[in-house]
Amino acid sequence: MKKPKFYQLTKDERLATLVEQGHLSQTDADCLAAAEPLSDEIAGNMIENQIGQYQVPLGVVQDLLVNQQVYQVPFAIEEPSVIAAANNAAKMARANGGFVTEQLTRLMTGEVVLEKLVDLVAAKAWISGNNDHLFEVARAAHPSIVKRGGGLQKITPTIIDDRFLKLELQIDTKEAMGANIVNTICEAIAHAVQEQLGGTLLLSVLTNAAFESVVIASVTIDPATLTTATLAGKTIAEKMIAASDFAKVDVARAATHNKGIMNGIDAVVLATGNDWRAIEAGVHSYAAKKGAYQPLSSWEWTTDQQLRGRIELPLPVGMVGGSIGILPTVQINQRLLKVQNARELAGIIAAVGLAQNFAALKALVSDGIQKGHMALQAKSLAIAAGATETELTQLLPLLLKATHLNTATATELLAQLRAENK
Ligand code: NDP
């Protein structure tokens, strides 16, 4: 008998396979299988007014090849078809040498803004002339990050609109995303500056436009490997490039192009305990950095007629801090990923974004997006209509043949099925 594919196994069989392959320990697999909720003590102390817990399925994208290393990538996501698409893209990319990533800098930026200063030019000059003092203030504000080899790296004062004095602080937050580290340093510097210069202190906080934490991922695909039963690989590649070009001149398309990228990125960001609101804010501000909202990735021909995809986006993710050390599943997910540091994690996440984009564009320009979605969409509708696991096997083929795939059809067909099975 043919060996079933990973997605055809039951959840327990999938966990057993991951243990067998050495990706998960038995303890971690048992912990995932038990799916225990957080204790009231943890949940109640994490947020205010806690009244319950919210469930999101956790899945895995297998064998994503990034910088010649193979990763099992955890996805926390409620949307059907995202993992299937990423798996498909991971497989194709693997056959073509995988993803290559680079991150030039990994710094967080904070802003300290003052107004109503008597002499903006003199105030700016004071900042430039008193860097040593301000660096000492930053060190004293957060000594432990300095001990870890991080802390304030650069102060850039700018006059904005002849009204504001902005200090941009570049801070190395090491393995943490660093929002709290940055905010602590910003506030200390803000008070020191205001004490000296007067004026009104408007705000001192990090910016989520983490443009000093940009990651680039790329993949090169032999168009022949894209060939389907009905379309030549070269035709698919040509159309993917054209669709990518279109996103550069049509904001409506760029938004959806980027949403597809974020399908995978948010899922890994969430699974690894990172702040997805921060990542979303950063990514979209980066997409709009030149004024017009742009796609985060693009596709082109190389000189030797290969299809090359490239994504560039800020990914200030952390391995420690926030809820990362608190949530047991996040710890398991880090072990499943076998990721060593924040830079490596950011590279994997960028590759996931490009993989997701690859799968979406390929589907769009060949079969259309709905074909692959239909079966999963039908499953969601059937579950929402109340179908049991046993009923699903009978209901799904009927639903997929129906003229209108919607809730009413699912409810009606389920009722018919139950009447017949009585
Ligand atoms: P934390 O405040 O938890 O700080 C991380 C801590 O981890 C450090 O202070 C450090 O403490 C410790 N640590 C241990 N090992 C390391 C290491 N190798 N490198 C760096 N730090 C290490 O988290 P963050 O500062 O990262 O802030 C992230 C949180 O802030 C998230 O929960 C986010 O949602 C939230 N947030 C986000 C905002 C935004 O995005 N706009 C605004 C405000 C908050 P020590 O050195 O003392 O051991």
Short mmCIF file of C-alpha atoms and ligand atoms in Angstrom, two decimals:
data_model
loop_
_atom_site.label_atom_id
_atom_site.label_comp_id
_atom_site.label_asym_id
_atom_site.label_seq_id
_atom_site.Cartn_x
_atom_site.Cartn_y
_atom_site.Cartn_z
CA MET A 1 0.00 0.00 0.00
CA LYS A 2 1.20 3.52 -0.80
CA LYS A 3 2.49 5.42 2.24
CA PRO A 4 -0.02 8.18 3.15
CA LYS A 5 1.15 11.77 2.79
CA PHE A 6 1.75 13.84 5.93
CA TYR A 7 -1.48 15.79 5.44
CA GLN A 8 -3.46 12.55 5.13
CA LEU A 9 -2.40 11.38 8.61
CA THR A 10 -4.33 12.04 11.82
CA LYS A 11 -3.00 14.70 14.17
CA ASP A 12 -1.50 12.05 16.47
CA GLU A 13 0.17 10.31 13.53
CA ARG A 14 1.63 13.62 12.34
CA LEU A 15 3.06 14.26 15.80
CA ALA A 16 4.47 10.72 15.90
CA THR A 17 6.10 11.30 12.48
CA LEU A 18 7.73 14.52 13.68
CA VAL A 19 9.08 12.67 16.73
CA GLU A 20 10.31 9.81 14.53
CA GLN A 21 12.07 12.27 12.21
CA GLY A 22 13.78 13.90 15.18
CA HIS A 23 11.99 17.27 14.80
CA LEU A 24 10.04 17.07 18.07
CA SER A 25 10.81 15.46 21.42
CA GLN A 26 8.23 13.00 22.79
CA THR A 27 7.55 15.40 25.67
CA ASP A 28 6.82 18.28 23.30
CA ALA A 29 4.63 16.04 21.12
CA ASP A 30 2.69 14.91 24.20
CA CYS A 31 2.27 18.51 25.24
CA LEU A 32 0.88 19.49 21.82
CA ALA A 33 -1.40 16.42 21.76
CA ALA A 34 -2.80 17.26 25.20
CA ALA A 35 -3.52 20.85 24.04
CA GLU A 36 -3.87 22.02 27.63
CA PRO A 37 -5.13 25.58 27.99
CA LEU A 38 -2.98 28.14 29.80
CA SER A 39 -3.39 28.11 33.56
CA ASP A 40 -5.65 30.85 34.94
CA GLU A 41 -2.62 32.16 36.77
CA ILE A 42 -0.70 32.74 33.52
CA ALA A 43 -3.62 33.89 31.37
CA GLY A 44 -5.03 36.15 34.07
CA ASN A 45 -1.69 37.85 34.61
CA MET A 46 -0.85 38.30 30.93
CA ILE A 47 -3.70 40.69 30.14
CA GLU A 48 -6.32 42.77 31.93
CA ASN A 49 -9.95 41.64 32.33
CA GLN A 50 -9.21 38.11 31.11
CA ILE A 51 -12.41 36.11 30.65
CA GLY A 52 -11.34 33.09 28.60
CA GLN A 53 -8.94 31.77 25.98
CA TYR A 54 -9.11 31.91 22.19
CA GLN A 55 -8.14 28.96 20.02
CA VAL A 56 -6.19 29.05 16.77
CA PRO A 57 -4.99 25.84 15.06
CA LEU A 58 -1.25 25.18 14.94
CA GLY A 59 0.17 23.49 11.83
CA VAL A 60 3.57 22.89 10.32
CA VAL A 61 5.17 23.67 6.97
CA GLN A 62 7.66 20.92 6.28
CA ASP A 63 11.20 21.13 5.02
CA LEU A 64 11.56 24.80 4.15
CA LEU A 65 15.08 25.18 2.78
CA VAL A 66 16.65 28.48 3.85
CA ASN A 67 20.38 29.20 3.50
CA GLN A 68 20.97 25.48 2.93
CA GLN A 69 19.29 24.55 6.20
CA VAL A 70 16.00 22.65 6.38
CA TYR A 71 13.34 23.92 8.80
CA GLN A 72 10.01 22.61 10.11
CA VAL A 73 8.05 25.84 10.44
CA PRO A 74 5.15 26.23 12.90
CA PHE A 75 2.15 28.23 11.63
CA ALA A 76 -0.59 29.47 13.99
CA ILE A 77 -3.44 30.31 11.64
CA GLU A 78 -7.18 30.00 11.21
CA GLU A 79 -7.31 30.48 7.41
CA PRO A 80 -7.58 27.26 5.36
CA SER A 81 -5.13 26.71 2.48
CA VAL A 82 -2.29 28.93 3.77
CA ILE A 83 -0.24 25.97 5.02
CA ALA A 84 -1.03 23.86 1.95
CA ALA A 85 0.14 26.71 -0.30
CA ALA A 86 3.32 27.30 1.72
CA ASN A 87 4.12 23.57 1.70
CA ASN A 88 3.71 23.48 -2.03
CA ALA A 89 5.99 26.49 -2.50
CA ALA A 90 8.52 25.06 -0.03
CA LYS A 91 8.68 21.86 -2.08
CA MET A 92 9.22 23.76 -5.36
CA ALA A 93 11.82 26.06 -3.84
CA ARG A 94 13.63 23.07 -2.35
CA ALA A 95 13.89 21.48 -5.78
CA ASN A 96 15.45 24.76 -6.99
CA GLY A 97 18.06 25.23 -4.26
CA GLY A 98 15.86 26.93 -1.64
CA PHE A 99 15.77 30.48 -0.29
CA VAL A 100 18.72 32.73 0.42
CA THR A 101 18.37 35.48 3.01
CA GLU A 102 20.38 38.37 4.41
CA GLN A 103 19.85 41.01 7.08
CA LEU A 104 22.32 43.88 6.98
CA THR A 105 21.42 45.53 10.27
CA ARG A 106 19.26 44.54 13.21
CA LEU A 107 18.57 47.67 15.20
CA MET A 108 15.39 49.13 16.65
CA THR A 109 14.63 52.82 16.40
CA GLY A 110 13.14 55.11 19.02
CA GLU A 111 11.84 58.65 18.62
CA VAL A 112 12.06 61.48 21.12
CA VAL A 113 10.13 64.56 19.99
CA LEU A 114 10.14 68.01 21.52
CA GLU A 115 8.44 71.24 20.43
CA LYS A 116 8.20 74.84 21.60
CA LEU A 117 12.00 75.10 21.82
CA VAL A 118 13.27 78.67 21.79
CA ASP A 119 16.08 77.98 19.31
CA LEU A 120 15.70 74.79 17.28
CA VAL A 121 19.09 75.10 15.58
CA ALA A 122 20.93 75.60 18.87
CA ALA A 123 18.99 72.71 20.42
CA LYS A 124 19.98 70.42 17.58
CA ALA A 125 23.62 71.49 17.93
CA TRP A 126 23.49 70.77 21.69
CA ILE A 127 22.38 67.19 20.97
CA SER A 128 25.24 66.65 18.50
CA GLY A 129 27.76 68.16 20.93
CA ASN A 130 26.61 66.14 23.96
CA ASN A 131 26.46 62.62 22.62
CA ASP A 132 28.77 61.26 25.35
CA HIS A 133 26.46 62.51 28.10
CA LEU A 134 23.37 61.11 26.34
CA PHE A 135 25.03 57.73 25.76
CA GLU A 136 25.81 57.61 29.49
CA VAL A 137 22.15 58.36 30.28
CA ALA A 138 21.11 55.47 27.99
CA ARG A 139 23.59 53.07 29.60
CA ALA A 140 22.32 53.95 33.07
CA ALA A 141 18.69 53.54 31.94
CA HIS A 142 19.15 49.94 30.78
CA PRO A 143 22.46 48.51 32.03
CA SER A 144 21.52 44.85 31.38
CA ILE A 145 21.19 45.33 27.60
CA VAL A 146 24.63 46.98 27.60
CA LYS A 147 26.00 43.94 29.48
CA ARG A 148 24.58 41.78 26.72
CA GLY A 149 26.56 43.79 24.16
CA GLY A 150 23.65 45.97 23.02
CA GLY A 151 22.12 49.36 23.88
CA LEU A 152 22.18 52.76 22.21
CA GLN A 153 24.26 52.91 19.00
CA LYS A 154 23.46 56.27 17.40
CA ILE A 155 21.57 59.52 18.00
CA THR A 156 20.38 61.55 15.01
CA PRO A 157 18.72 64.93 15.69
CA THR A 158 16.49 66.45 12.97
CA ILE A 159 14.41 69.62 12.79
CA ILE A 160 11.02 68.88 11.29
CA ASP A 161 8.59 71.47 9.88
CA ASP A 162 10.50 74.28 11.61
CA ARG A 163 8.61 73.17 14.69
CA PHE A 164 9.71 69.83 16.08
CA LEU A 165 13.07 68.53 17.21
CA LYS A 166 13.20 64.81 16.66
CA LEU A 167 15.92 62.58 18.08
CA GLU A 168 16.16 59.26 16.34
CA LEU A 169 17.80 56.65 18.57
CA GLN A 170 19.22 53.47 17.02
CA ILE A 171 19.30 50.74 19.64
CA ASP A 172 20.69 47.21 19.54
CA THR A 173 18.21 45.06 21.46
CA LYS A 174 20.11 41.79 20.84
CA GLU A 175 17.74 38.79 20.97
CA ALA A 176 14.66 40.77 22.05
CA MET A 177 12.20 42.57 19.77
CA GLY A 178 12.99 45.38 22.13
CA ALA A 179 9.91 47.61 22.43
CA ASN A 180 10.24 47.95 26.18
CA ILE A 181 14.02 48.24 26.07
CA VAL A 182 13.76 51.05 23.49
CA ASN A 183 10.98 52.83 25.36
CA THR A 184 12.96 52.78 28.61
CA ILE A 185 16.02 54.30 26.91
CA CYS A 186 13.91 56.84 24.98
CA GLU A 187 12.21 58.10 28.13
CA ALA A 188 15.49 58.48 30.00
CA ILE A 189 17.06 60.45 27.12
CA ALA A 190 13.90 62.54 26.72
CA HIS A 191 14.04 63.71 30.32
CA ALA A 192 17.75 64.46 30.15
CA VAL A 193 17.26 66.48 26.96
CA GLN A 194 14.26 68.40 28.20
CA GLU A 195 16.01 69.23 31.45
CA GLN A 196 18.74 70.88 29.42
CA LEU A 197 16.78 72.42 26.53
CA GLY A 198 13.35 73.17 28.00
CA GLY A 199 10.51 73.21 25.48
CA THR A 200 7.68 70.70 25.57
CA LEU A 201 8.37 66.98 25.46
CA LEU A 202 5.75 65.52 23.10
CA LEU A 203 6.58 61.83 23.05
CA SER A 204 9.34 59.30 23.51
CA VAL A 205 8.65 55.85 22.12
CA LEU A 206 9.90 53.30 19.61
CA THR A 207 8.78 53.49 16.02
CA ASN A 208 7.37 50.32 14.51
CA ALA A 209 8.82 51.42 11.17
CA ALA A 210 11.81 49.20 11.96
CA PHE A 211 13.71 50.16 8.80
CA GLU A 212 17.02 49.18 10.42
CA SER A 213 15.82 45.57 10.74
CA VAL A 214 15.16 44.88 7.08
CA VAL A 215 15.51 41.32 5.80
CA ILE A 216 15.93 40.31 2.17
CA ALA A 217 15.03 36.84 0.89
CA SER A 218 15.32 35.56 -2.65
CA VAL A 219 14.69 32.40 -4.62
CA THR A 220 15.63 31.38 -8.16
CA ILE A 221 13.32 28.99 -9.97
CA ASP A 222 13.90 27.08 -13.17
CA PRO A 223 10.69 27.83 -15.13
CA ALA A 224 10.59 24.24 -16.41
CA THR A 225 9.77 23.12 -12.85
CA LEU A 226 6.57 25.18 -12.96
CA THR A 227 5.03 23.29 -15.88
CA THR A 228 1.51 21.95 -15.28
CA ALA A 229 -0.70 19.60 -17.30
CA THR A 230 -2.09 22.55 -19.27
CA LEU A 231 0.54 25.31 -19.13
CA ALA A 232 4.24 25.57 -19.97
CA GLY A 233 6.43 26.65 -17.06
CA LYS A 234 7.79 29.59 -19.09
CA THR A 235 4.25 30.90 -19.65
CA ILE A 236 3.47 30.67 -15.93
CA ALA A 237 6.74 32.46 -15.06
CA GLU A 238 6.03 35.21 -17.62
CA LYS A 239 2.56 35.76 -16.15
CA MET A 240 3.91 35.77 -12.59
CA ILE A 241 6.36 38.51 -13.57
CA ALA A 242 3.58 40.48 -15.26
CA ALA A 243 1.33 40.09 -12.18
CA SER A 244 4.20 41.27 -9.98
CA ASP A 245 4.73 44.30 -12.28
CA PHE A 246 1.02 45.07 -12.13
CA ALA A 247 1.13 45.21 -8.32
CA LYS A 248 3.73 48.01 -8.65
CA VAL A 249 1.28 50.22 -10.53
CA ASP A 250 -2.03 49.27 -8.87
CA VAL A 251 -2.44 49.87 -5.14
CA ALA A 252 -5.57 47.72 -5.07
CA ARG A 253 -3.51 44.75 -6.25
CA ALA A 254 -0.47 45.65 -4.10
CA ALA A 255 -2.65 45.42 -0.97
CA THR A 256 -3.76 41.87 -1.83
CA HIS A 257 -0.28 40.89 -3.02
CA ASN A 258 1.04 41.92 0.41
CA LYS A 259 -1.87 40.33 2.28
CA GLY A 260 -0.92 37.00 0.73
CA ILE A 261 2.65 37.49 1.93
CA MET A 262 1.43 38.32 5.44
CA ASN A 263 -0.70 35.13 5.54
CA GLY A 264 2.45 33.14 6.19
CA ILE A 265 4.42 35.81 8.02
CA ASP A 266 1.74 36.51 10.62
CA ALA A 267 1.25 32.77 11.19
CA VAL A 268 4.92 32.23 12.08
CA VAL A 269 5.15 35.51 13.99
CA LEU A 270 2.19 34.40 16.13
CA ALA A 271 3.49 30.84 16.57
CA THR A 272 6.84 32.19 17.79
CA GLY A 273 5.24 34.52 20.34
CA ASN A 274 6.10 37.71 18.50
CA ASP A 275 4.00 40.87 18.23
CA TRP A 276 2.15 40.60 14.91
CA ARG A 277 0.66 44.10 15.23
CA ALA A 278 4.18 45.49 15.38
CA ILE A 279 5.23 43.44 12.35
CA GLU A 280 2.13 44.46 10.36
CA ALA A 281 2.65 48.17 11.16
CA GLY A 282 6.33 47.97 10.18
CA VAL A 283 5.76 46.05 6.99
CA HIS A 284 3.05 48.34 5.65
CA SER A 285 4.95 51.49 6.51
CA TYR A 286 7.92 50.00 4.62
CA ALA A 287 5.66 49.22 1.64
CA ALA A 288 4.66 52.91 1.58
CA LYS A 289 8.10 54.38 2.32
CA LYS A 290 8.45 55.98 -1.12
CA GLY A 291 5.01 57.60 -0.94
CA ALA A 292 3.04 55.14 -3.06
CA TYR A 293 2.10 51.80 -1.48
CA GLN A 294 4.22 49.12 -3.14
CA PRO A 295 4.37 45.30 -3.20
CA LEU A 296 6.92 43.87 -0.75
CA SER A 297 8.15 41.32 -3.28
CA SER A 298 8.86 41.29 -6.99
CA TRP A 299 9.59 38.71 -9.68
CA GLU A 300 11.82 39.02 -12.73
CA TRP A 301 13.85 37.10 -15.28
CA THR A 302 17.53 36.61 -14.58
CA THR A 303 19.98 36.98 -17.46
CA ASP A 304 19.99 33.20 -17.82
CA GLN A 305 16.18 33.01 -18.09
CA GLN A 306 15.46 31.84 -14.56
CA LEU A 307 12.54 33.19 -12.53
CA ARG A 308 13.85 35.17 -9.60
CA GLY A 309 11.73 36.33 -6.65
CA ARG A 310 12.89 38.80 -4.03
CA ILE A 311 11.24 40.12 -0.90
CA GLU A 312 12.44 42.98 1.29
CA LEU A 313 10.74 43.90 4.56
CA PRO A 314 11.44 44.87 8.18
CA LEU A 315 11.17 41.91 10.58
CA PRO A 316 12.14 42.93 14.11
CA VAL A 317 11.27 39.59 15.71
CA GLY A 318 12.69 38.32 18.98
CA MET A 319 13.69 35.06 20.61
CA VAL A 320 13.12 36.38 24.14
CA GLY A 321 10.93 38.99 25.82
CA GLY A 322 7.22 39.78 25.80
CA SER A 323 5.15 36.61 25.99
CA ILE A 324 7.84 34.39 24.43
CA GLY A 325 9.11 32.96 27.71
CA ILE A 326 5.62 32.63 29.16
CA LEU A 327 3.71 30.64 26.54
CA PRO A 328 4.65 26.92 26.60
CA THR A 329 3.61 26.38 22.94
CA VAL A 330 5.95 29.15 21.84
CA GLN A 331 8.83 27.33 23.52
CA ILE A 332 7.86 24.10 21.73
CA ASN A 333 7.63 25.97 18.42
CA GLN A 334 11.13 27.41 18.88
CA ARG A 335 12.41 23.88 19.48
CA LEU A 336 10.53 22.55 16.43
CA LEU A 337 12.09 25.28 14.29
CA LYS A 338 15.51 24.61 15.83
CA VAL A 339 16.22 28.29 15.47
CA GLN A 340 19.23 29.72 17.29
CA ASN A 341 18.78 33.47 17.18
CA ALA A 342 16.59 36.39 16.15
CA ARG A 343 18.40 37.02 12.87
CA GLU A 344 17.94 33.40 11.80
CA LEU A 345 14.25 33.58 12.74
CA ALA A 346 13.78 36.78 10.72
CA GLY A 347 15.38 35.08 7.68
CA ILE A 348 13.04 32.10 7.93
CA ILE A 349 10.03 34.39 8.22
CA ALA A 350 11.08 36.41 5.16
CA ALA A 351 11.47 33.16 3.21
CA VAL A 352 7.99 32.10 4.34
CA GLY A 353 6.59 35.41 3.02
CA LEU A 354 8.23 34.89 -0.36
CA ALA A 355 7.06 31.24 -0.46
CA GLN A 356 3.49 32.35 0.21
CA ASN A 357 3.74 34.99 -2.51
CA PHE A 358 5.16 32.45 -4.96
CA ALA A 359 2.28 30.04 -4.30
CA ALA A 360 -0.37 32.75 -4.60
CA LEU A 361 0.99 34.23 -7.85
CA LYS A 362 1.46 30.82 -9.42
CA ALA A 363 -2.09 29.78 -8.56
CA LEU A 364 -3.53 33.12 -9.71
CA VAL A 365 -1.92 33.08 -13.15
CA SER A 366 -2.54 29.37 -13.80
CA ASP A 367 -5.57 27.64 -12.21
CA GLY A 368 -7.00 30.67 -10.45
CA ILE A 369 -7.08 30.99 -6.68
CA GLN A 370 -10.42 29.29 -6.10
CA LYS A 371 -9.55 25.83 -7.40
CA GLY A 372 -7.16 25.07 -4.56
CA HIS A 373 -9.39 26.83 -2.05
CA MET A 374 -12.63 25.01 -2.85
CA ALA A 375 -12.00 21.75 -0.96
CA LEU A 376 -10.80 23.60 2.14
CA GLN A 377 -13.61 26.13 1.88
CA ALA A 378 -16.13 23.28 1.61
CA LYS A 379 -14.63 21.70 4.74
CA SER A 380 -14.95 24.96 6.71
CA LEU A 381 -18.60 25.34 5.61
CA ALA A 382 -19.40 21.72 6.50
CA ILE A 383 -17.83 22.08 9.96
CA ALA A 384 -19.70 25.36 10.52
CA ALA A 385 -22.96 23.61 9.54
CA GLY A 386 -22.30 21.06 12.32
CA ALA A 387 -21.01 18.03 10.37
CA THR A 388 -19.19 15.40 12.44
CA GLU A 389 -15.89 13.82 11.33
CA THR A 390 -17.80 10.81 9.90
CA GLU A 391 -20.36 13.00 8.14
CA LEU A 392 -17.58 15.08 6.55
CA THR A 393 -16.46 12.21 4.30
CA GLN A 394 -19.99 11.91 2.87
CA LEU A 395 -20.84 15.61 2.83
CA LEU A 396 -17.69 17.01 1.17
CA PRO A 397 -18.09 15.31 -2.25
CA LEU A 398 -21.74 16.47 -2.35
CA LEU A 399 -20.81 20.02 -1.41
CA LEU A 400 -18.06 20.19 -4.04
CA LYS A 401 -20.58 19.19 -6.72
CA ALA A 402 -23.16 21.78 -5.61
CA THR A 403 -23.80 24.82 -7.82
CA HIS A 404 -23.52 27.26 -4.90
CA LEU A 405 -20.87 26.58 -2.30
CA ASN A 406 -22.27 28.39 0.73
CA THR A 407 -23.60 27.93 4.27
CA ALA A 408 -27.20 27.38 3.13
CA THR A 409 -26.13 24.57 0.76
CA ALA A 410 -23.97 22.96 3.47
CA THR A 411 -26.85 23.05 5.99
CA GLU A 412 -29.36 21.73 3.47
CA LEU A 413 -27.12 18.88 2.26
CA LEU A 414 -26.24 17.90 5.83
CA ALA A 415 -29.94 17.71 6.72
CA GLN A 416 -30.60 15.54 3.63
CA LEU A 417 -27.69 13.27 4.52
CA ARG A 418 -28.90 12.84 8.09
CA ALA A 419 -32.43 12.03 6.87
CA GLU A 420 -31.03 9.40 4.48
CA ASN A 421 -28.76 7.91 7.16
CA LYS A 422 -31.59 7.53 9.68
P1 NDP B 1 10.87 42.69 27.32
O1 NDP B 1 10.39 43.91 27.96
O2 NDP B 1 10.38 41.38 27.87
O3 NDP B 1 12.46 42.75 27.31
C1 NDP B 1 13.23 41.69 26.93
C2 NDP B 1 14.07 41.28 28.11
O4 NDP B 1 14.61 40.00 27.86
C3 NDP B 1 15.27 42.20 28.29
O5 NDP B 1 14.97 43.30 29.08
C4 NDP B 1 16.29 41.28 28.94
O6 NDP B 1 16.21 41.47 30.31
C5 NDP B 1 15.79 39.88 28.62
N1 NDP B 1 16.78 39.15 27.82
C6 NDP B 1 17.25 37.91 28.11
N2 NDP B 1 18.12 37.52 27.20
C7 NDP B 1 18.25 38.51 26.29
C8 NDP B 1 18.99 38.67 25.10
N3 NDP B 1 19.83 37.73 24.67
N4 NDP B 1 18.85 39.80 24.40
C9 NDP B 1 17.99 40.77 24.80
N5 NDP B 1 17.25 40.69 25.92
C10 NDP B 1 17.38 39.56 26.68
O7 NDP B 1 10.53 42.63 25.77
P2 NDP B 1 10.86 43.65 24.62
O8 NDP B 1 11.64 44.83 25.08
O9 NDP B 1 11.43 42.84 23.51
O10 NDP B 1 9.43 44.17 24.21
C11 NDP B 1 8.55 43.33 23.51
C12 NDP B 1 7.18 43.46 24.11
O11 NDP B 1 6.77 44.82 24.08
C13 NDP B 1 6.17 42.72 23.30
O12 NDP B 1 5.32 42.04 24.20
C14 NDP B 1 5.39 43.83 22.60
O13 NDP B 1 4.07 43.42 22.34
C15 NDP B 1 5.44 44.94 23.60
N6 NDP B 1 5.28 46.33 23.15
C16 NDP B 1 5.24 46.70 21.82
C17 NDP B 1 5.09 48.01 21.46
C18 NDP B 1 5.11 48.38 20.01
O14 NDP B 1 5.41 47.55 19.19
N7 NDP B 1 4.79 49.63 19.66
C19 NDP B 1 4.97 49.07 22.48
C20 NDP B 1 5.09 48.57 23.83
C21 NDP B 1 5.23 47.25 24.14
P3 NDP B 1 17.55 41.42 31.18
O15 NDP B 1 18.67 41.88 30.35
O16 NDP B 1 17.25 42.29 32.33
O17 NDP B 1 17.69 39.98 31.56
#
